[in-house]
Amino acid sequence: MHSVHNRRIADVTGRVQWWAAAAGQLLWPLACEACGRAIEPGGEGLCEACWQGLLSCTAGSYCRACGLDAGSFGMLEDGCARCRERRPVYDGIARAGVYASTLRDLVLAMKFHDRPELAARLAQWMEAALAAAPFAGRLDAFVPVPLHWRRRLARGFNQSFLLACRLARGRAPVNTDLVRVRHTPSQWTLSTTRRRGNVAGAFAVRRDHDFSGRTLCLVDDITTSGATLNECARVLKQAGAAAVYAVVAAVAMQDTD
Ligand SMILES: [Zn+2]
Ligand SMILES: [Zn+2]
């Protein structure tokens, strides 16, 4: 009698658990981190289409000096054709891919749909890019591109800081002594020429902080014209940095933004 009763309880509990799981799947089905479509359990965060998209936007070869696609001009020892026209202030760059497809979806979801946890996913590919970069082994610190406090307050986090924390693990510390002293309109809204003027004087190094002789790596989610990275590198070099490199999740091509 007792055991029948127990079995009934077990039955009911089992059924309740099953319904709870089923309802959970309906309410919170496993969703692709990039596009939100339902995915099979074990899909490792992305749907099949988004994995394909990711492969396509991380596959191309790029100029290690400026980060733009190597293109049909090929590579020269010290950069591409564009680099020779306008040398970046930073000394080299590693990128996970181009700002398109899955990388773009992830960056947008992280920043504008309040998904800071996606920094972990993006940092994975940035780590792979960084590991292949010649400067990876000689960094003294990772410096996230700072947000103005007003924007950080509105968003709740600085995505570059989150990415830097991930990349720093087991490598070098994160240094937040580069600050944004001026609130500027978002770079995406401006033309290339206006972007340069937009960030001029926007950054500064905290008072009394010395970067003398240090090798630094700027961290940002995307770079479009390189204007922000250049301005940050300029300020850091002025503060004594020996070399300033950069690592980004995505480089936006001029004609895609
Ligand atoms: Zn997807
Ligand atoms: Zn280049």
PDB file of C-alpha atoms in Angstrom, residues 99 104 187-192 195 222-225 251-257:
ATOM      1  CA  TYR A  99      31.468  43.589 -39.432  1.00  0.00           C
ATOM      2  CA  ARG A 104      27.365  42.134 -36.720  1.00  0.00           C
ATOM      3  CA  GLN A 187      30.865  57.313 -34.761  1.00  0.00           C
ATOM      4  CA  TRP A 188      28.406  55.346 -36.900  1.00  0.00           C
ATOM      5  CA  THR A 189      26.341  58.412 -37.547  1.00  0.00           C
ATOM      6  CA  LEU A 190      29.209  60.320 -39.150  1.00  0.00           C
ATOM      7  CA  SER A 191      31.213  60.355 -42.369  1.00  0.00           C
ATOM      8  CA  THR A 192      34.878  59.282 -42.288  1.00  0.00           C
ATOM      9  CA  ARG A 195      34.762  60.862 -37.461  1.00  0.00           C
ATOM     10  CA  ILE A 222      34.203  47.352 -33.749  1.00  0.00           C
ATOM     11  CA  THR A 223      36.339  49.802 -35.653  1.00  0.00           C
ATOM     12  CA  THR A 224      35.040  51.597 -38.685  1.00  0.00           C
ATOM     13  CA  SER A 225      37.454  54.248 -39.881  1.00  0.00           C
ATOM     14  CA  VAL A 251      36.311  45.754 -38.732  1.00  0.00           C
ATOM     15  CA  ALA A 252      33.620  47.535 -40.718  1.00  0.00           C
ATOM     16  CA  MET A 253      34.511  48.116 -44.343  1.00  0.00           C
ATOM     17  CA  GLN A 254      33.957  51.689 -45.466  1.00  0.00           C
ATOM     18  CA  ASP A 255      31.264  50.721 -47.930  1.00  0.00           C
ATOM     19  CA  THR A 256      29.220  48.563 -45.563  1.00  0.00           C
ATOM     20  CA  ASP A 257      28.414  51.071 -42.855  1.00  0.00           C
TER      21      ASP A 257
END
